[in-house]
């Protein structure tokens, strides 16, 4: 190691350091580093004997000062013994039992069948929103139990092949079986006046009504919007519109007279006002 370029040194005043000097310098640097990062009082293997020297209880080594002990803790021997001790403790330590999971008691009851129900389709005359009203009868419902409901995606159920065009409304109340209704997978209006439920404890009837949100109206080329839910009729042939009846020529001989007692202008229906087909001339006779 070259000491001639250190602070306070003169060029050419010292030669190359020997191996012992290099080791001594390395241990001093490790000691200074260990003093900054390690609290020696918390080391379980550090012990000061009655002679004033220091011992490593893990490696059974003696050290004259704290710096020597700290340099020893950074060495290969001490690190190897630490790894062996950790592996031995892990092997001898008993297996820690898994934390007990909180058990939720499953209610056991005998199902008595499906409840009676009634479904009514409605349309709001003001907004035109479509709605469904469900009326479920639970005459034998358990005491203190109220019906519950939720919407389920088609990909959650395992009864039918999933179809994204549909969703399911589930209704449950003990001790009846859970029933589900298949409804269109459209966005539901969750406004207070558009989605409501009511449980009548006296008649044991549960009511639920929800509205579907309005879809955007289609605007055709004519500029008149088509209401949501209605389809525009397609033409018979692409690019060909219906034949106007007002531009048909009058039949030969004029319009027929009105029958006795008839009033108003006489005209034939469109299917009877077509002109006659021209007759093809007969082929010439061959002599």
PDB file of C-alpha atoms in Angstrom, residues 26 39 50 97 117 127 158 162 209 215 218 220 249 262 271:
ATOM      1  CA  UNK A  26      -7.811  -2.686   7.214  1.00  0.00           C
ATOM      2  CA  UNK A  39     -24.126  -0.905  19.138  1.00  0.00           C
ATOM      3  CA  UNK A  50     -12.459 -10.322  34.885  1.00  0.00           C
ATOM      4  CA  UNK A  97     -49.145 -23.394  14.656  1.00  0.00           C
ATOM      5  CA  UNK A 117     -94.026 -14.527  -6.725  1.00  0.00           C
ATOM      6  CA  UNK A 127     -90.064   9.426 -18.948  1.00  0.00           C
ATOM      7  CA  UNK A 158     -72.844 -21.985 -12.769  1.00  0.00           C
ATOM      8  CA  UNK A 162     -72.653 -17.197 -19.326  1.00  0.00           C
ATOM      9  CA  UNK A 209     -89.124  -2.289  -8.112  1.00  0.00           C
ATOM     10  CA  UNK A 215     -80.896   4.471 -23.845  1.00  0.00           C
ATOM     11  CA  UNK A 218     -81.440   6.919 -32.592  1.00  0.00           C
ATOM     12  CA  UNK A 220     -82.166   8.679 -38.654  1.00  0.00           C
ATOM     13  CA  UNK A 249    -101.024   6.240 -64.507  1.00  0.00           C
ATOM     14  CA  UNK A 262    -121.217   5.883 -52.352  1.00  0.00           C
ATOM     15  CA  UNK A 271    -103.082  -3.206 -56.319  1.00  0.00           C
TER      16      UNK A 271
END
